Amino acid sequence: MTPRNTCDLLIQVAMQAEALPIIHLLSLKPIGRLDSNLPSELWRGSILGHQISLVTHGRDSDFDCDRIGTESAAVVAFLALRITRPKLLLNAGTCGGFASQGAAIGDIYMPTRFLFHDQRVALPKFDLFAKGDQTTPDFSQIRSATNAKHGTCSTGSSLDTTVQEMGFFAAESVACKDMEAAAIVRVARDFQTPFVGLKAVTDLVDHHQTVQESFLKNLKFATTRLADAVDRAARAFSLL
Ligand code: SAH
């Protein structure tokens, strides 16, 4: 590790399609692979004199798609935190929202409570570890700069939702559902690095349109909104 690898703000994004509008808006420059053994890609830039690194999970060469999900989320978070030692880790991405909670497509959430909804281990202590209920501090300047909504985010390894998970979301008042955040929060805690999540709603979990249809239809709109929120968050962060 050399000092030039460090940054002030690290932005972790699972998918390339989510990252590109952010890279464009913040004028970040491609650096290459984060590590020769991983497809994760690194970009760098600066805002108001503060160094920014952005990492994506990269494309899986066997399956020709982005490496979404918790495994890559944890591996990339660990490595990027170790290399860049940021003052803040920002996980930017898309999520499923809930109409019953007042969500609309393109809404931005900045959750401060994170859970796993598909990890069930009915054993003492392991049950709570599996659910992984974690809270993160609120950054009021970032929240007001982005006008992001409050809420609980729940992470799991599937895009769709089971009936049992619907019950979990209602019982835990979950406002957004994704496939990475809770895993990244856990790694950020190990590094004692403050964490902020910004999630743009691409689909409504409790709506009749299928998640896949809505996700693809709304991805561009939601990721444009997401990039704007990340830009505002990065500016608010540099003034902290
Ligand atoms: N169909 C897309 C892949 C979407 S996977 C494609 O072909 O490119 C879903 C990604 O968006 C994950 O990284 C996840 O964090 C986020 N996401 C958006 N809506 C979600 C939902 N309803 N449930 C879980 N994750 C969701």
mmCIF file of C-alpha atoms and ligand atoms in Angstrom:
data_model
loop_
_atom_site.group_PDB
_atom_site.id
_atom_site.type_symbol
_atom_site.label_atom_id
_atom_site.label_comp_id
_atom_site.label_asym_id
_atom_site.label_seq_id
_atom_site.Cartn_x
_atom_site.Cartn_y
_atom_site.Cartn_z
ATOM 1 C CA MET A 1 0.000 0.000 0.000
ATOM 2 C CA THR A 2 1.362 3.408 -0.962
ATOM 3 C CA PRO A 3 -0.031 6.770 0.155
ATOM 4 C CA ARG A 4 -1.115 7.578 -3.400
ATOM 5 C CA ASN A 5 -3.605 4.681 -3.262
ATOM 6 C CA THR A 6 -5.541 6.250 -0.420
ATOM 7 C CA CYS A 7 -8.620 8.415 -0.850
ATOM 8 C CA ASP A 8 -11.073 10.427 1.221
ATOM 9 C CA LEU A 9 -14.274 8.999 -0.205
ATOM 10 C CA LEU A 10 -14.718 5.453 -1.524
ATOM 11 C CA ILE A 11 -17.819 4.753 -3.613
ATOM 12 C CA GLN A 12 -18.753 1.084 -4.112
ATOM 13 C CA VAL A 13 -21.184 0.221 -6.908
ATOM 14 C CA ALA A 14 -22.178 -3.314 -7.918
ATOM 15 C CA MET A 15 -23.186 -2.829 -11.551
ATOM 16 C CA GLN A 16 -21.455 -0.981 -14.387
ATOM 17 C CA ALA A 17 -24.822 0.476 -15.521
ATOM 18 C CA GLU A 18 -25.277 1.995 -12.059
ATOM 19 C CA ALA A 19 -21.698 3.313 -11.980
ATOM 20 C CA LEU A 20 -21.391 4.931 -15.424
ATOM 21 C CA PRO A 21 -23.648 7.971 -14.762
ATOM 22 C CA ILE A 22 -21.710 8.598 -11.521
ATOM 23 C CA ILE A 23 -18.329 8.223 -13.267
ATOM 24 C CA HIS A 24 -19.508 10.653 -15.942
ATOM 25 C CA LEU A 25 -20.913 13.263 -13.535
ATOM 26 C CA LEU A 26 -17.859 13.216 -11.246
ATOM 27 C CA SER A 27 -15.429 13.036 -14.222
ATOM 28 C CA LEU A 28 -13.653 10.004 -12.758
ATOM 29 C CA LYS A 29 -10.762 8.436 -14.700
ATOM 30 C CA PRO A 30 -10.356 4.673 -15.227
ATOM 31 C CA ILE A 31 -7.387 3.175 -13.363
ATOM 32 C CA GLY A 32 -7.892 -0.525 -14.171
ATOM 33 C CA ARG A 33 -8.414 -3.648 -12.104
ATOM 34 C CA LEU A 34 -8.485 -3.259 -8.319
ATOM 35 C CA ASP A 35 -6.655 -6.607 -8.141
ATOM 36 C CA SER A 36 -5.406 -8.905 -10.891
ATOM 37 C CA ASN A 37 -7.452 -11.815 -9.443
ATOM 38 C CA LEU A 38 -10.770 -9.962 -9.530
ATOM 39 C CA PRO A 39 -12.867 -8.280 -12.243
ATOM 40 C CA SER A 40 -13.499 -5.291 -9.931
ATOM 41 C CA GLU A 41 -12.641 -1.980 -11.683
ATOM 42 C CA LEU A 42 -11.251 1.183 -10.089
ATOM 43 C CA TRP A 43 -11.857 4.830 -11.085
ATOM 44 C CA ARG A 44 -10.418 7.933 -9.462
ATOM 45 C CA GLY A 45 -11.017 11.659 -9.327
ATOM 46 C CA SER A 46 -11.442 14.535 -6.937
ATOM 47 C CA ILE A 47 -14.115 16.894 -5.756
ATOM 48 C CA LEU A 48 -13.463 20.185 -3.935
ATOM 49 C CA GLY A 49 -9.901 18.994 -3.222
ATOM 50 C CA HIS A 50 -10.971 15.595 -1.842
ATOM 51 C CA GLN A 51 -9.791 12.352 -3.436
ATOM 52 C CA ILE A 52 -12.508 9.991 -4.636
ATOM 53 C CA SER A 53 -12.178 6.328 -5.617
ATOM 54 C CA LEU A 54 -15.022 4.381 -7.186
ATOM 55 C CA VAL A 55 -15.024 0.599 -7.417
ATOM 56 C CA THR A 56 -17.415 -1.641 -9.314
ATOM 57 C CA HIS A 57 -17.772 -5.377 -8.777
ATOM 58 C CA GLY A 58 -16.836 -5.981 -12.414
ATOM 59 C CA ARG A 59 -18.104 -8.519 -14.949
ATOM 60 C CA ASP A 60 -17.998 -12.254 -14.427
ATOM 61 C CA SER A 61 -16.222 -13.666 -17.482
ATOM 62 C CA ASP A 62 -17.896 -17.092 -17.218
ATOM 63 C CA PHE A 63 -21.445 -15.755 -17.010
ATOM 64 C CA ASP A 64 -20.979 -12.430 -18.867
ATOM 65 C CA CYS A 65 -22.814 -10.239 -16.358
ATOM 66 C CA ASP A 66 -21.999 -7.955 -13.436
ATOM 67 C CA ARG A 67 -20.981 -9.690 -10.208
ATOM 68 C CA ILE A 68 -23.938 -8.462 -8.160
ATOM 69 C CA GLY A 69 -24.673 -9.881 -4.712
ATOM 70 C CA THR A 70 -23.184 -10.270 -1.267
ATOM 71 C CA GLU A 71 -20.085 -12.378 -2.036
ATOM 72 C CA SER A 72 -18.588 -9.817 -4.386
ATOM 73 C CA ALA A 73 -19.870 -6.996 -2.174
ATOM 74 C CA ALA A 74 -17.840 -8.293 0.771
ATOM 75 C CA VAL A 75 -14.710 -9.172 -1.208
ATOM 76 C CA VAL A 76 -14.613 -5.854 -3.056
ATOM 77 C CA ALA A 77 -15.389 -3.852 0.108
ATOM 78 C CA PHE A 78 -12.600 -5.607 2.008
ATOM 79 C CA LEU A 79 -10.000 -5.092 -0.676
ATOM 80 C CA ALA A 80 -10.994 -1.536 -1.585
ATOM 81 C CA LEU A 81 -11.055 -0.485 2.083
ATOM 82 C CA ARG A 82 -7.662 -2.047 2.638
ATOM 83 C CA ILE A 83 -6.161 -0.321 -0.388
ATOM 84 C CA THR A 84 -7.814 3.088 -0.196
ATOM 85 C CA ARG A 85 -8.380 3.590 3.579
ATOM 86 C CA PRO A 86 -11.183 6.129 3.036
ATOM 87 C CA LYS A 87 -12.780 8.428 5.608
ATOM 88 C CA LEU A 88 -16.200 7.344 4.319
ATOM 89 C CA LEU A 89 -17.516 4.383 2.313
ATOM 90 C CA LEU A 90 -20.550 5.161 0.192
ATOM 91 C CA ASN A 91 -22.464 2.225 -1.313
ATOM 92 C CA ALA A 92 -24.471 3.554 -4.256
ATOM 93 C CA GLY A 93 -26.924 1.299 -6.069
ATOM 94 C CA THR A 94 -30.461 0.480 -7.014
ATOM 95 C CA CYS A 95 -33.108 -1.184 -4.882
ATOM 96 C CA GLY A 96 -36.634 -2.439 -4.753
ATOM 97 C CA GLY A 97 -39.017 -0.087 -2.925
ATOM 98 C CA PHE A 98 -42.433 -0.600 -1.350
ATOM 99 C CA ALA A 99 -45.503 1.327 -2.548
ATOM 100 C CA SER A 100 -47.061 0.565 0.851
ATOM 101 C CA GLN A 101 -44.279 2.637 2.419
ATOM 102 C CA GLY A 102 -44.865 5.529 0.009
ATOM 103 C CA ALA A 103 -41.985 4.713 -2.376
ATOM 104 C CA ALA A 104 -42.005 5.775 -6.040
ATOM 105 C CA ILE A 105 -39.657 4.829 -8.889
ATOM 106 C CA GLY A 106 -36.517 7.002 -8.740
ATOM 107 C CA ASP A 107 -36.836 7.795 -5.015
ATOM 108 C CA ILE A 108 -33.509 7.903 -3.189
ATOM 109 C CA TYR A 109 -33.148 6.151 0.154
ATOM 110 C CA MET A 110 -30.352 6.671 2.649
ATOM 111 C CA PRO A 111 -31.061 3.838 5.103
ATOM 112 C CA THR A 112 -29.476 3.744 8.545
ATOM 113 C CA ARG A 113 -30.645 0.228 9.459
ATOM 114 C CA PHE A 114 -29.547 -2.878 7.546
ATOM 115 C CA LEU A 115 -30.663 -6.513 7.695
ATOM 116 C CA PHE A 116 -30.354 -9.788 5.789
ATOM 117 C CA HIS A 117 -33.758 -11.237 4.887
ATOM 118 C CA ASP A 118 -32.732 -14.626 3.474
ATOM 119 C CA GLN A 119 -30.272 -15.845 6.074
ATOM 120 C CA ARG A 120 -32.126 -18.036 8.556
ATOM 121 C CA VAL A 121 -30.202 -19.992 11.196
ATOM 122 C CA ALA A 122 -32.381 -21.191 14.080
ATOM 123 C CA LEU A 123 -29.554 -21.568 16.582
ATOM 124 C CA PRO A 124 -28.776 -19.372 19.582
ATOM 125 C CA LYS A 125 -26.580 -16.383 18.659
ATOM 126 C CA PHE A 126 -26.213 -17.534 15.034
ATOM 127 C CA ASP A 127 -29.863 -16.469 14.489
ATOM 128 C CA LEU A 128 -29.013 -12.843 15.279
ATOM 129 C CA PHE A 129 -25.728 -13.019 13.360
ATOM 130 C CA ALA A 130 -27.602 -14.314 10.292
ATOM 131 C CA LYS A 131 -30.219 -11.568 10.476
ATOM 132 C CA GLY A 132 -27.327 -9.121 10.905
ATOM 133 C CA ASP A 133 -29.380 -6.196 12.237
ATOM 134 C CA GLN A 134 -26.966 -3.251 12.097
ATOM 135 C CA THR A 135 -27.477 0.489 12.374
ATOM 136 C CA THR A 136 -25.173 3.129 10.946
ATOM 137 C CA PRO A 137 -24.869 6.774 12.009
ATOM 138 C CA ASP A 138 -26.891 9.313 10.076
ATOM 139 C CA PHE A 139 -24.994 12.021 8.198
ATOM 140 C CA SER A 140 -27.450 14.894 8.386
ATOM 141 C CA GLN A 141 -25.527 17.110 5.922
ATOM 142 C CA ILE A 142 -25.494 14.321 3.331
ATOM 143 C CA ARG A 143 -29.154 13.565 3.956
ATOM 144 C CA SER A 144 -30.234 17.160 3.513
ATOM 145 C CA ALA A 145 -27.985 17.620 0.440
ATOM 146 C CA THR A 146 -29.522 14.555 -1.235
ATOM 147 C CA ASN A 147 -33.034 14.905 0.213
ATOM 148 C CA ALA A 148 -32.877 11.133 0.702
ATOM 149 C CA LYS A 149 -35.596 9.197 2.489
ATOM 150 C CA HIS A 150 -35.070 7.396 5.799
ATOM 151 C CA GLY A 151 -35.655 3.667 6.183
ATOM 152 C CA THR A 152 -34.486 0.130 6.774
ATOM 153 C CA CYS A 153 -32.695 -1.677 3.937
ATOM 154 C CA SER A 154 -32.761 -5.460 3.726
ATOM 155 C CA THR A 155 -30.245 -7.451 1.697
ATOM 156 C CA GLY A 156 -30.633 -10.884 0.142
ATOM 157 C CA SER A 157 -29.280 -12.983 -2.687
ATOM 158 C CA SER A 158 -32.380 -12.918 -4.922
ATOM 159 C CA LEU A 159 -34.033 -10.272 -7.060
ATOM 160 C CA ASP A 160 -37.499 -11.735 -6.520
ATOM 161 C CA THR A 161 -39.322 -12.053 -3.214
ATOM 162 C CA THR A 162 -40.931 -15.025 -1.481
ATOM 163 C CA VAL A 163 -44.188 -14.872 0.496
ATOM 164 C CA GLN A 164 -42.207 -15.523 3.671
ATOM 165 C CA GLU A 165 -39.881 -12.595 2.883
ATOM 166 C CA MET A 166 -42.914 -10.336 2.362
ATOM 167 C CA GLY A 167 -43.904 -11.126 5.961
ATOM 168 C CA PHE A 168 -40.368 -10.302 7.122
ATOM 169 C CA PHE A 169 -40.401 -6.955 5.277
ATOM 170 C CA ALA A 170 -43.734 -6.001 6.878
ATOM 171 C CA ALA A 171 -42.641 -7.071 10.376
ATOM 172 C CA GLU A 172 -39.348 -5.156 10.101
ATOM 173 C CA SER A 173 -40.816 -2.102 8.284
ATOM 174 C CA VAL A 174 -38.331 -2.584 5.440
ATOM 175 C CA ALA A 175 -38.313 0.359 3.008
ATOM 176 C CA CYS A 176 -35.827 -0.901 0.447
ATOM 177 C CA LYS A 177 -34.474 -4.249 -0.690
ATOM 178 C CA ASP A 178 -31.138 -4.821 -2.367
ATOM 179 C CA MET A 179 -28.438 -7.473 -2.833
ATOM 180 C CA GLU A 180 -25.310 -5.860 -1.318
ATOM 181 C CA ALA A 181 -25.698 -3.200 1.398
ATOM 182 C CA ALA A 182 -25.803 -5.289 4.611
ATOM 183 C CA ALA A 183 -22.710 -7.238 3.523
ATOM 184 C CA ILE A 184 -20.786 -4.017 2.874
ATOM 185 C CA VAL A 185 -21.898 -2.519 6.206
ATOM 186 C CA ARG A 186 -20.437 -5.527 8.020
ATOM 187 C CA VAL A 187 -17.046 -5.103 6.341
ATOM 188 C CA ALA A 188 -17.062 -1.322 6.918
ATOM 189 C CA ARG A 189 -17.621 -2.019 10.630
ATOM 190 C CA ASP A 190 -14.590 -4.312 10.713
ATOM 191 C CA PHE A 191 -12.541 -1.422 9.309
ATOM 192 C CA GLN A 192 -14.306 1.101 11.592
ATOM 193 C CA THR A 193 -15.032 3.099 8.477
ATOM 194 C CA PRO A 194 -18.183 5.238 8.498
ATOM 195 C CA PHE A 195 -20.766 4.020 5.968
ATOM 196 C CA VAL A 196 -23.475 5.728 3.919
ATOM 197 C CA GLY A 197 -25.842 3.885 1.578
ATOM 198 C CA LEU A 198 -27.662 5.651 -1.257
ATOM 199 C CA LYS A 199 -30.209 3.499 -3.079
ATOM 200 C CA ALA A 200 -32.413 4.524 -6.016
ATOM 201 C CA VAL A 201 -35.706 2.654 -6.475
ATOM 202 C CA THR A 202 -35.911 0.784 -9.816
ATOM 203 C CA ASP A 203 -38.927 -1.384 -8.975
ATOM 204 C CA LEU A 204 -41.735 -1.687 -6.458
ATOM 205 C CA VAL A 205 -41.737 -5.031 -4.683
ATOM 206 C CA ASP A 206 -45.462 -4.852 -3.812
ATOM 207 C CA HIS A 207 -46.598 -3.877 -7.339
ATOM 208 C CA HIS A 208 -48.156 -6.145 -9.972
ATOM 209 C CA GLN A 209 -45.433 -5.471 -12.597
ATOM 210 C CA THR A 210 -42.669 -8.051 -12.278
ATOM 211 C CA VAL A 211 -39.409 -6.896 -10.728
ATOM 212 C CA GLN A 212 -37.442 -7.824 -13.861
ATOM 213 C CA GLU A 213 -39.702 -5.745 -16.144
ATOM 214 C CA SER A 214 -39.621 -2.669 -13.879
ATOM 215 C CA PHE A 215 -35.900 -2.957 -13.214
ATOM 216 C CA LEU A 216 -34.970 -2.866 -16.897
ATOM 217 C CA LYS A 217 -37.561 -0.197 -17.734
ATOM 218 C CA ASN A 218 -36.543 2.165 -14.908
ATOM 219 C CA LEU A 219 -32.801 1.495 -14.663
ATOM 220 C CA LYS A 220 -31.746 4.546 -16.708
ATOM 221 C CA PHE A 221 -34.069 6.960 -14.892
ATOM 222 C CA ALA A 222 -33.146 5.633 -11.448
ATOM 223 C CA THR A 223 -29.393 5.604 -12.110
ATOM 224 C CA THR A 224 -29.498 9.205 -13.386
ATOM 225 C CA ARG A 225 -31.211 10.181 -10.115
ATOM 226 C CA LEU A 226 -28.673 8.086 -8.213
ATOM 227 C CA ALA A 227 -25.722 9.858 -9.883
ATOM 228 C CA ASP A 228 -27.182 13.237 -8.960
ATOM 229 C CA ALA A 229 -27.573 12.100 -5.326
ATOM 230 C CA VAL A 230 -23.992 10.747 -5.220
ATOM 231 C CA ASP A 231 -22.662 14.033 -6.628
ATOM 232 C CA ARG A 232 -24.552 15.978 -3.932
ATOM 233 C CA ALA A 233 -23.380 13.548 -1.248
ATOM 234 C CA ALA A 234 -19.738 13.852 -2.365
ATOM 235 C CA ARG A 235 -19.940 17.659 -2.254
ATOM 236 C CA ALA A 236 -21.598 17.600 1.185
ATOM 237 C CA PHE A 237 -18.935 15.125 2.387
ATOM 238 C CA SER A 238 -16.088 17.393 1.213
ATOM 239 C CA LEU A 239 -17.525 20.255 3.266
ATOM 240 C CA LEU A 240 -17.767 18.179 6.483
HETATM 241 N N1 SAH B 1 -31.676 -7.650 -14.532
HETATM 242 C C1 SAH B 1 -30.517 -6.844 -14.282
HETATM 243 C C2 SAH B 1 -29.842 -7.316 -13.033
HETATM 244 C C3 SAH B 1 -30.485 -6.777 -11.825
HETATM 245 S S1 SAH B 1 -29.903 -7.496 -10.387
HETATM 246 C C4 SAH B 1 -29.614 -6.906 -15.484
HETATM 247 O O1 SAH B 1 -29.884 -7.661 -16.374
HETATM 248 O O2 SAH B 1 -28.649 -6.153 -15.551
HETATM 249 C C5 SAH B 1 -30.376 -6.383 -9.227
HETATM 250 C C6 SAH B 1 -29.334 -5.381 -8.781
HETATM 251 O O3 SAH B 1 -30.040 -4.189 -8.454
HETATM 252 C C7 SAH B 1 -28.622 -5.789 -7.499
HETATM 253 O O4 SAH B 1 -27.312 -5.301 -7.480
HETATM 254 C C8 SAH B 1 -29.488 -5.176 -6.379
HETATM 255 O O5 SAH B 1 -28.723 -4.582 -5.330
HETATM 256 C C9 SAH B 1 -30.337 -4.118 -7.065
HETATM 257 N N2 SAH B 1 -31.798 -4.304 -6.969
HETATM 258 C C10 SAH B 1 -32.691 -3.529 -7.637
HETATM 259 N N3 SAH B 1 -33.956 -3.907 -7.360
HETATM 260 C C11 SAH B 1 -33.880 -4.946 -6.492
HETATM 261 C C12 SAH B 1 -34.862 -5.777 -5.856
HETATM 262 N N4 SAH B 1 -36.162 -5.611 -6.048
HETATM 263 N N5 SAH B 1 -34.423 -6.755 -5.049
HETATM 264 C C13 SAH B 1 -33.108 -6.957 -4.853
HETATM 265 N N6 SAH B 1 -32.153 -6.209 -5.430
HETATM 266 C C14 SAH B 1 -32.512 -5.217 -6.249
#
